[in-house]
CSV table of C-alpha atoms and ligand atoms in Angstrom, one decimal:
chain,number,residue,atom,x,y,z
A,3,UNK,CA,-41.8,-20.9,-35.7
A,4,UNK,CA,-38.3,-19.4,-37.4
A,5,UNK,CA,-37.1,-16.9,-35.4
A,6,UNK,CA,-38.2,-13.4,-37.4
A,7,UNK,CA,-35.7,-12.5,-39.8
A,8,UNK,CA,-37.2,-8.8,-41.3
A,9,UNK,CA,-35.9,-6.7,-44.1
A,10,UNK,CA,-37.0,-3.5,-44.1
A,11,UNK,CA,-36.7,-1.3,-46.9
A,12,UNK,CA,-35.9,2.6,-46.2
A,13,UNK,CA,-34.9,5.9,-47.4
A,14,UNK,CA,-33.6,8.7,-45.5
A,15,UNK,CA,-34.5,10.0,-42.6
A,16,UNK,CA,-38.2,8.3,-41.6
A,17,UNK,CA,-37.1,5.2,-42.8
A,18,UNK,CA,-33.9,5.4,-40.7
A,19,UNK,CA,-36.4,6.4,-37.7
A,20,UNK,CA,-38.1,3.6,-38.3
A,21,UNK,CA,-35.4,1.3,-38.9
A,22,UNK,CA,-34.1,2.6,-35.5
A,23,UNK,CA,-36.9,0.8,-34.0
A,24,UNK,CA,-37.2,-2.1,-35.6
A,25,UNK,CA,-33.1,-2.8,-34.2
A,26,UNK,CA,-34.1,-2.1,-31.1
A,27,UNK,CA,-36.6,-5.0,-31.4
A,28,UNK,CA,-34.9,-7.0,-33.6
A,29,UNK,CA,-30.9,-6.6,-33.5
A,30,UNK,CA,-28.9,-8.7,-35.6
A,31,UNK,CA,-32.8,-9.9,-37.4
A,32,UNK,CA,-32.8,-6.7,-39.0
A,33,UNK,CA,-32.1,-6.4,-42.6
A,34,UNK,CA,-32.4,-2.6,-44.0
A,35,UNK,CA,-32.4,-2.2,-47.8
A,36,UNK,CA,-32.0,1.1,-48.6
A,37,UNK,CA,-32.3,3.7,-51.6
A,38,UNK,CA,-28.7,4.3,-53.4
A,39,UNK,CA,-30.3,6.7,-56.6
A,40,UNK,CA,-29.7,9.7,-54.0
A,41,UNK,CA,-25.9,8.9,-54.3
A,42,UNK,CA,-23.5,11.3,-55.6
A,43,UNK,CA,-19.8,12.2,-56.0
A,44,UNK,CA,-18.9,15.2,-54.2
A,45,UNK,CA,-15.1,16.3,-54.2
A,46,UNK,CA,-13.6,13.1,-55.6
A,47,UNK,CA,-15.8,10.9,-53.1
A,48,UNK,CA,-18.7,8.6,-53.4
A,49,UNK,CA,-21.6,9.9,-50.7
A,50,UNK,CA,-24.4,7.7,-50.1
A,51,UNK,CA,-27.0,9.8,-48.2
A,52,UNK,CA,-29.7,7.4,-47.4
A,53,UNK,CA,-27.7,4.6,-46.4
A,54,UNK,CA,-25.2,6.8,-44.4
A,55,UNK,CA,-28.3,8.1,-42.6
A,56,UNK,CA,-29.3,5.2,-41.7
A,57,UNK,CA,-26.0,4.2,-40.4
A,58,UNK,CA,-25.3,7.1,-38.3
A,59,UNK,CA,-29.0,6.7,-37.2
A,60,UNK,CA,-28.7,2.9,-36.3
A,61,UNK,CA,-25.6,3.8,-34.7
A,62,UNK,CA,-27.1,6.5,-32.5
A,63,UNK,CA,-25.0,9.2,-34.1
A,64,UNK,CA,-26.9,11.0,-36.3
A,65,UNK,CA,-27.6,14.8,-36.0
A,66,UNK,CA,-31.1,14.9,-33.9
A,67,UNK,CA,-32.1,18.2,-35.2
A,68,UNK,CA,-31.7,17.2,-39.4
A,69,UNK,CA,-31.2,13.8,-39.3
A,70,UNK,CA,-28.6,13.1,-41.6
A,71,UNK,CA,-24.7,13.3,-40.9
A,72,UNK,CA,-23.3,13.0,-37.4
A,73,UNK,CA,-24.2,15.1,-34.5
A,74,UNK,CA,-21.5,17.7,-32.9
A,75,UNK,CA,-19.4,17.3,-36.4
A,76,UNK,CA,-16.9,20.0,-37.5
A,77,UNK,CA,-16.8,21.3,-41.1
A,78,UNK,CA,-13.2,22.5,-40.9
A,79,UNK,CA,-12.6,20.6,-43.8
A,80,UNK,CA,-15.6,22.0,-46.1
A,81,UNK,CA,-14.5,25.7,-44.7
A,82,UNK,CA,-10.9,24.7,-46.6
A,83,UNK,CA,-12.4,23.2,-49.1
A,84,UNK,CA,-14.6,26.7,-49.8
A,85,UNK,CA,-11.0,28.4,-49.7
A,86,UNK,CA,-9.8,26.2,-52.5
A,87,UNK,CA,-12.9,27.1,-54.6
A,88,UNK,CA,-14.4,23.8,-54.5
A,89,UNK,CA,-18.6,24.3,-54.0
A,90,UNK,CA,-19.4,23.9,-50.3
A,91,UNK,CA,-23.9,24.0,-50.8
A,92,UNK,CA,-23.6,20.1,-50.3
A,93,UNK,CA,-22.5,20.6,-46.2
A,94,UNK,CA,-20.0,17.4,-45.3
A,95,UNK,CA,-18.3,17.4,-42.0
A,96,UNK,CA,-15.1,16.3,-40.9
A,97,UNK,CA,-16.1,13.3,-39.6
A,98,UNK,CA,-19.0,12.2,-42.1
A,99,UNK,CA,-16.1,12.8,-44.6
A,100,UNK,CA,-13.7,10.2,-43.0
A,101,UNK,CA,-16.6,7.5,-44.1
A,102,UNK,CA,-16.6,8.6,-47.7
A,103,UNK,CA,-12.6,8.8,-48.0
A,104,UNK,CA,-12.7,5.0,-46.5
A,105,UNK,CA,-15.5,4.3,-48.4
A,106,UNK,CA,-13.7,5.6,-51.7
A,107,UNK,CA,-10.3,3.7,-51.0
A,108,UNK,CA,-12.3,0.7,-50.7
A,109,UNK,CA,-13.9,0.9,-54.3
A,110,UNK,CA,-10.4,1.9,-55.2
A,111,UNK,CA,-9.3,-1.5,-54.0
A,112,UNK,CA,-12.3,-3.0,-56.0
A,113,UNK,CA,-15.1,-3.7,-52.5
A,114,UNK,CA,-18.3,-3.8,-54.2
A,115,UNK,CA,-20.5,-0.7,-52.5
A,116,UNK,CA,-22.1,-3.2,-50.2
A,117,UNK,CA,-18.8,-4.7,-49.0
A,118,UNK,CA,-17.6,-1.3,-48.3
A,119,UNK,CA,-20.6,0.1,-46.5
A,120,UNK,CA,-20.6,-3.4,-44.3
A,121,UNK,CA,-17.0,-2.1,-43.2
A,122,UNK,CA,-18.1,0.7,-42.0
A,123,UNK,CA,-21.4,-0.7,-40.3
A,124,UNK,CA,-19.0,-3.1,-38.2
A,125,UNK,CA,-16.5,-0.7,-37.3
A,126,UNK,CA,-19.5,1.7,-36.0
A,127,UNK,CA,-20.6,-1.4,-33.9
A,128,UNK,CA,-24.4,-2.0,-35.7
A,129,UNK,CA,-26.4,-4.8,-34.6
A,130,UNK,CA,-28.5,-4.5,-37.9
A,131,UNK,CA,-27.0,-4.8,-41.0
A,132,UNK,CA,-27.7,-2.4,-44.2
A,133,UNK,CA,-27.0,-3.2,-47.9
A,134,UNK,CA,-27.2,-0.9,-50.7
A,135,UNK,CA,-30.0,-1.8,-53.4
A,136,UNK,CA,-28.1,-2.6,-55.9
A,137,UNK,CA,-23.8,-2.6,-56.6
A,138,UNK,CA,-24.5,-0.6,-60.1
A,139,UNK,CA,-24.8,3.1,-60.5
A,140,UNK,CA,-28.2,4.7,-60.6
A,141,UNK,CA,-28.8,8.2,-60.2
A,142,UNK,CA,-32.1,9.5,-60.2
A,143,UNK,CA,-33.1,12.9,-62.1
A,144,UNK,CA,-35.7,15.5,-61.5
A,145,UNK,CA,-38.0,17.1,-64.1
A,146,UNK,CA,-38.4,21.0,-63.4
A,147,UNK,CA,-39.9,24.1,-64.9
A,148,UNK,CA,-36.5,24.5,-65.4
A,149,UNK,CA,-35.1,21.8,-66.8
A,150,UNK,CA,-33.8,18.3,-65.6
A,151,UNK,CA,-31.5,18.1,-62.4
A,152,UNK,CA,-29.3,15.8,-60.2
A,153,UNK,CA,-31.0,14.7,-57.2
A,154,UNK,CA,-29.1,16.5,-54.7
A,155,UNK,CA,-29.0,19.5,-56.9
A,156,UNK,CA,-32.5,19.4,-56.5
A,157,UNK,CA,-32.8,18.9,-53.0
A,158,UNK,CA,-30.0,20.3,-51.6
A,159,UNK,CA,-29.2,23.1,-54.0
A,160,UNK,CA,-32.4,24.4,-54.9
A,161,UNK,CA,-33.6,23.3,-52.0
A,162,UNK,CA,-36.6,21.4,-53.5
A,163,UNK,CA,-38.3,24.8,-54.5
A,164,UNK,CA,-38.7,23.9,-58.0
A,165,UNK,CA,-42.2,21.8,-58.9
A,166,UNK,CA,-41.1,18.1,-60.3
A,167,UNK,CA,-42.7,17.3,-63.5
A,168,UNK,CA,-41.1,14.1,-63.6
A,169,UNK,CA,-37.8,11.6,-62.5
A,170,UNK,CA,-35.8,9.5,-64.5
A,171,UNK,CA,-33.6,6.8,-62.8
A,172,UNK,CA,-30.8,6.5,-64.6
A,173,UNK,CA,-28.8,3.4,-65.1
A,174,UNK,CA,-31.5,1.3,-63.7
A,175,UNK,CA,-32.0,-1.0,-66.7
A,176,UNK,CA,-28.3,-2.6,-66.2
A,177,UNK,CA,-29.2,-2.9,-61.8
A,178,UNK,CA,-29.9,-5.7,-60.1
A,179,UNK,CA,-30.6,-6.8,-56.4
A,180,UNK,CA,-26.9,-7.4,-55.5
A,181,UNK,CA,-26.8,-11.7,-54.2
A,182,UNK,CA,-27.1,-10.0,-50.5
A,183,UNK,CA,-30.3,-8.3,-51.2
A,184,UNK,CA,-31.9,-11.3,-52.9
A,185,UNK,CA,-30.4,-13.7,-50.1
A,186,UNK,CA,-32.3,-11.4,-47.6
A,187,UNK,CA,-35.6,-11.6,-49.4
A,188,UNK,CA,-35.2,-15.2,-49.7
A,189,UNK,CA,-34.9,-15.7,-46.2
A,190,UNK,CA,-37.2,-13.0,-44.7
A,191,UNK,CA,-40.2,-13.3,-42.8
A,192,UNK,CA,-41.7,-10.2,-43.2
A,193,UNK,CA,-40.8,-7.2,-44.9
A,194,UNK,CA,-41.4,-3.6,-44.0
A,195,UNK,CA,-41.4,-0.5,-46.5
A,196,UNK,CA,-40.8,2.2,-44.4
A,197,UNK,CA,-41.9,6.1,-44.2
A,198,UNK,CA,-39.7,7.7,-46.7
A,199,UNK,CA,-40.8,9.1,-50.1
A,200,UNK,CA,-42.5,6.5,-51.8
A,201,UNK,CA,-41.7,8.0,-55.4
A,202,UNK,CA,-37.9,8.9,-55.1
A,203,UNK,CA,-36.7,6.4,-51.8
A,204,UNK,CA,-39.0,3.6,-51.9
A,205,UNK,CA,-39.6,4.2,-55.5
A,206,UNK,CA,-36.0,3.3,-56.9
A,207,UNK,CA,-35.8,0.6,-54.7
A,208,UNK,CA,-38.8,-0.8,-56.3
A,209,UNK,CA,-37.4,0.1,-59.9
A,210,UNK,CA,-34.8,-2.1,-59.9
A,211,UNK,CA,-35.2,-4.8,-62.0
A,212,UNK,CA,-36.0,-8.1,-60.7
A,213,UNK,CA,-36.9,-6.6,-56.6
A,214,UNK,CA,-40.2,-6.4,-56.9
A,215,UNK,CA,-41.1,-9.8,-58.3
A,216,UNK,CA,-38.4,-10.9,-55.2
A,217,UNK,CA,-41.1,-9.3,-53.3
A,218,UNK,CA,-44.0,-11.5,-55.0
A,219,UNK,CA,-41.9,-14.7,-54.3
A,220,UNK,CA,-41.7,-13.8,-50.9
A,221,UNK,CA,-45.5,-12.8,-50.7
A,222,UNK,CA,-46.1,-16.5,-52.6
A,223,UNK,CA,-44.1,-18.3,-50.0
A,224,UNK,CA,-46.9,-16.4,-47.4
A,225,UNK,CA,-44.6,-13.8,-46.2
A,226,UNK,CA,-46.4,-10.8,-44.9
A,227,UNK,CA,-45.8,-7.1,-46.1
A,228,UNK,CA,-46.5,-4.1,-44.4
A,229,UNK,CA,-46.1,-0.3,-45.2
A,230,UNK,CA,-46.0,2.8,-43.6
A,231,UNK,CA,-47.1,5.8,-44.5
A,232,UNK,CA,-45.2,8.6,-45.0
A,233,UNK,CA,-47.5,11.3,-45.3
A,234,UNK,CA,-49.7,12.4,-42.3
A,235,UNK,CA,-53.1,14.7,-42.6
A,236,UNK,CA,-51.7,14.8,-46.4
A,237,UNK,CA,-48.3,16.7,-45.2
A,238,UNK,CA,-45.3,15.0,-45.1
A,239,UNK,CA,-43.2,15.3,-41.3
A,240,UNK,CA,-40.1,16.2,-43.6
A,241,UNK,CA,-39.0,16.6,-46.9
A,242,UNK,CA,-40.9,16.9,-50.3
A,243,UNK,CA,-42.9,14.1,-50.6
A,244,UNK,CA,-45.9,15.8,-50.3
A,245,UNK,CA,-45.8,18.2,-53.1
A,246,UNK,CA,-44.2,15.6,-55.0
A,247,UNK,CA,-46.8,13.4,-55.0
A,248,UNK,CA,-49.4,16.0,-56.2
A,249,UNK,CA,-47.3,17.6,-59.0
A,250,UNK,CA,-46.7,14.1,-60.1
A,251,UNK,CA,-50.7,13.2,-60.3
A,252,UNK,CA,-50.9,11.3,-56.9
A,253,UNK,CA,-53.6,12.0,-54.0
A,254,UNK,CA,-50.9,13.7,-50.9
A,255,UNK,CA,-52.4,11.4,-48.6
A,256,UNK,CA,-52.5,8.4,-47.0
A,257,UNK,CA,-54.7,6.9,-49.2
A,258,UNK,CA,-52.9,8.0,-52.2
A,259,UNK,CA,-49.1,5.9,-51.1
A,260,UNK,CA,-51.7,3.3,-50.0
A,261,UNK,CA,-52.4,3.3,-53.5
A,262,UNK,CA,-48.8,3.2,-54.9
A,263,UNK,CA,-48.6,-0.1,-52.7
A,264,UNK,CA,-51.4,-1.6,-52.9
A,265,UNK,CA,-50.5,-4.4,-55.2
A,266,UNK,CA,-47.0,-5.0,-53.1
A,267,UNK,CA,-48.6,-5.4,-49.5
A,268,UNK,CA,-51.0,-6.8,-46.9
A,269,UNK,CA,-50.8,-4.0,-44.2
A,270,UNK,CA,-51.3,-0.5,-44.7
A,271,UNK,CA,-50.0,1.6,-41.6
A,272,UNK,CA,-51.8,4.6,-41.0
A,273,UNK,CA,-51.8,7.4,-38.1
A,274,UNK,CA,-53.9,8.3,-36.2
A,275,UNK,CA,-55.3,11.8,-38.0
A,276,UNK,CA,-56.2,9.7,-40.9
A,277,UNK,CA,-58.7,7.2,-39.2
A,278,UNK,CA,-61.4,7.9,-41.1
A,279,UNK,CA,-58.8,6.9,-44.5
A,280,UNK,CA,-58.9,3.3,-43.3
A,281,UNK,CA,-62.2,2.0,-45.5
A,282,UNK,CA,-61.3,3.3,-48.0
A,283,UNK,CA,-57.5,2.1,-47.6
A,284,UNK,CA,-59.3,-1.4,-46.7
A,285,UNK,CA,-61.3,-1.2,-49.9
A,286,UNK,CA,-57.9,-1.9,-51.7
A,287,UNK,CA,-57.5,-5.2,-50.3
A,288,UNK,CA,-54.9,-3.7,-47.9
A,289,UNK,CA,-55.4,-4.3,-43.7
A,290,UNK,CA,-54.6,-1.2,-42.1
A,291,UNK,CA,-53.4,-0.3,-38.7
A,292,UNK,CA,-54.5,3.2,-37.2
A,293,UNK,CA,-51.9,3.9,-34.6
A,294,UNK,CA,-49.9,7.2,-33.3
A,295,UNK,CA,-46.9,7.0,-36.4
A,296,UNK,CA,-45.0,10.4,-35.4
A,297,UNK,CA,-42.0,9.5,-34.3
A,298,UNK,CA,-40.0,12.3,-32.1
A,299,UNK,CA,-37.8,9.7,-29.6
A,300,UNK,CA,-36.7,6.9,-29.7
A,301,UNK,CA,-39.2,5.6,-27.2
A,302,UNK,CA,-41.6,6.6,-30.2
A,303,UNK,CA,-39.4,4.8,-33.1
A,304,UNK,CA,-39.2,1.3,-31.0
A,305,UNK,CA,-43.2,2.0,-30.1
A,306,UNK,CA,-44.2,2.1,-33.7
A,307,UNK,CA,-41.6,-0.9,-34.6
A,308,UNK,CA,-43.1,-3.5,-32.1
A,309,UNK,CA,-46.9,-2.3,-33.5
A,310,UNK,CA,-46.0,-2.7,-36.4
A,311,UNK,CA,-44.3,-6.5,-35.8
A,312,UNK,CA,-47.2,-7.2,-33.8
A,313,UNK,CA,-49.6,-6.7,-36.7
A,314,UNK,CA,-47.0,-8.9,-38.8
A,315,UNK,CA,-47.2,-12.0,-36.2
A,316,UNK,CA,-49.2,-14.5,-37.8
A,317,UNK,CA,-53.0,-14.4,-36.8
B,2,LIG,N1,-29.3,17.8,-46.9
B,2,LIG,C1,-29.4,19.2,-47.0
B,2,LIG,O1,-30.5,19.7,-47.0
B,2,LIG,N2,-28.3,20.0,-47.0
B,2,LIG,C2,-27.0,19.5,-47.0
B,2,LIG,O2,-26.0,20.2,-47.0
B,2,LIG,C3,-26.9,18.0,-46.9
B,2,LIG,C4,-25.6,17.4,-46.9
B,2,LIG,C5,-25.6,16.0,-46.7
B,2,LIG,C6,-24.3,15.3,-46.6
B,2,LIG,C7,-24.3,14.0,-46.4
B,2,LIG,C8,-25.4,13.2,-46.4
B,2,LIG,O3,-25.4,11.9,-46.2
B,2,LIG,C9,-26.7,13.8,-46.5
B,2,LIG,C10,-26.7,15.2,-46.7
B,2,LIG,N3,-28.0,15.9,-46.8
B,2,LIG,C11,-28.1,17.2,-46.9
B,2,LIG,C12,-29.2,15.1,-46.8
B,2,LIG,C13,-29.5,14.5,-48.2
B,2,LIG,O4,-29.5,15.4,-49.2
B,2,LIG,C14,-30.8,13.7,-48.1
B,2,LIG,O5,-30.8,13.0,-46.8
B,2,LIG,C15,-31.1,12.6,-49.0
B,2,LIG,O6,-30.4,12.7,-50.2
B,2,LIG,C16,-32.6,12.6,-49.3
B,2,LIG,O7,-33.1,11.5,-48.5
């Protein structure tokens, strides 16, 4: 039996709770593909949001209360900035900001994204390792009453208010899996999609050309797939996902991402307010496991991440 090598694949902040777990299980078996369509330039600098989050989050930094950027930071910096006339909606804090000027000298000295944000993953002292989706551009776009906008325009900005018609990931056509991504898919022996919004976090990731039929060969060569729900009693914990999913035609429920994923998986995770979801779930060819999927602690994260290895373990 090969000793388990998982990628999971995550967004922002529930799939960086998640992923939390499944390091504290796994360590250095831990492979966390994450969602780079959120990514934007912000005063010069390249910010990656979802895989930042999941850095400071692996790394035990992270800000408890929001979840993304690092807990205690300054924003001496952004308060300067705001002096200069520069916009200061999109919050960055001194010490989030010393990643994206590193970050931004590496591309300057030609790193590819995922050699950059490795850098910074081994200076922060991760036992996991996190790689980007894809090396190219892509930038994904929201369809309003009021027009289209930038992602973190959108979400940051607006604050998600507006209804989304539709998204548009642009520059996807020209993506691919970077070699480290396929390499991991290659080699993994299960794969986890984690709790973050399945249309604009796990969708992108999915959108990239050639991923998901990297998922098929994995499912071919028998290697198991799980997913986790991000939507509870048809809310989401945090985050738009919910009303998202209903604008955009889909049930806000379990049942409805169980839908999105049912051709890509073998085991549905579920929590427990959505037990009596699990025929129906089960009637898409999909397992299910009903457990407790809030996590508040990390007692909680590494809880859900050894259920949800133990429902991966061979039968
Ligand atoms: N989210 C906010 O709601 N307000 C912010 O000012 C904000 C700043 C920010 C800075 C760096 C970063 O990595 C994330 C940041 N986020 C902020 C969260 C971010 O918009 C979301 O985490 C993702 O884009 C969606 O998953």
């Amino acid at each position: 039996m090969p000793a388990p090598l998982i990628v999971a694949l995550a967004g922002g902040v529930g799939g960086a709770k998640l992923a939390e777990g499944l390091q504290a299980h796994l360590g250095a078996r831990l492979t966390v593909v994450v969602n780079t369509a959120d990514d934007c330039d912000r005063h010069g600098l390249r910010v990656m949001p979802d895989h930042d989050t999941v850095l400071y989050t692996l790394a035990g930094i992270e800000q408890a209360a929001l979840g993304w950027g690092i807990e205690g930071d300054t924003h001496a910096v952004m308060n300067q900035l705001g002096v200069y006339g520069e916009p200061t909606w999109f919050s960055l804090g001194d010490r989030d900001l010393a990643l994206h000027i590193a970050r931004a000298a590496a591309l300057r000295r030609g790193d590819r994204p995922t050699e950059a944000c490795l850098a910074a993953q081994r200076a922060l002292g991760l036992a996991a390792r996190i790689l980007p989706m894809t090396d190219s551009p892509v930038a994904t776009a929201v369809e309003t009453d009021d027009g289209w906008l930038e992602f973190q325009e959108y979400f940051v900005h607006r604050r998600q208010e507006p209804e989304v018609r539709g998204l548009r990931f642009d520059g996807l056509e020209a993506a691919r899996p970077t070699p480290e991504v396929a390499a991991a898919l290659e080699e993994a022996t299960a794969i986890v999609i984690g709790p973050s919004n399945p249309l604009v976090s796990i969708g992108p990731i999915l959108a990239v050309p050639r991923m998901r039929d990297r998922l098929a060969a994995a499912r071919g060569r028998g290697v198991p797939v799980a997913a986790v729900s991000p939507i509870i009693g048809g809310r989401a914990l945090k985050g738009p996902a919910d009303r998202m999913l209903a604008s955009l035609g889909h049930e806000s429920s379990a049942l409805g991402v169980a839908r999105l994923y049912a051709d890509l998986v073998d085991l549905f995770v579920l929590d427990d307010a959505d037990a009596e979801l699990a025929p129906e779930i089960e009637a898409l060819g999909l397992r299910t496991l009903v457990t407790d999927t809030v996590m508040g602690d990390d007692a909680s994260r590494a809880r859900l991440a050894g259920a949800v290895l133990e429902a991966l373990e061979p039968t």
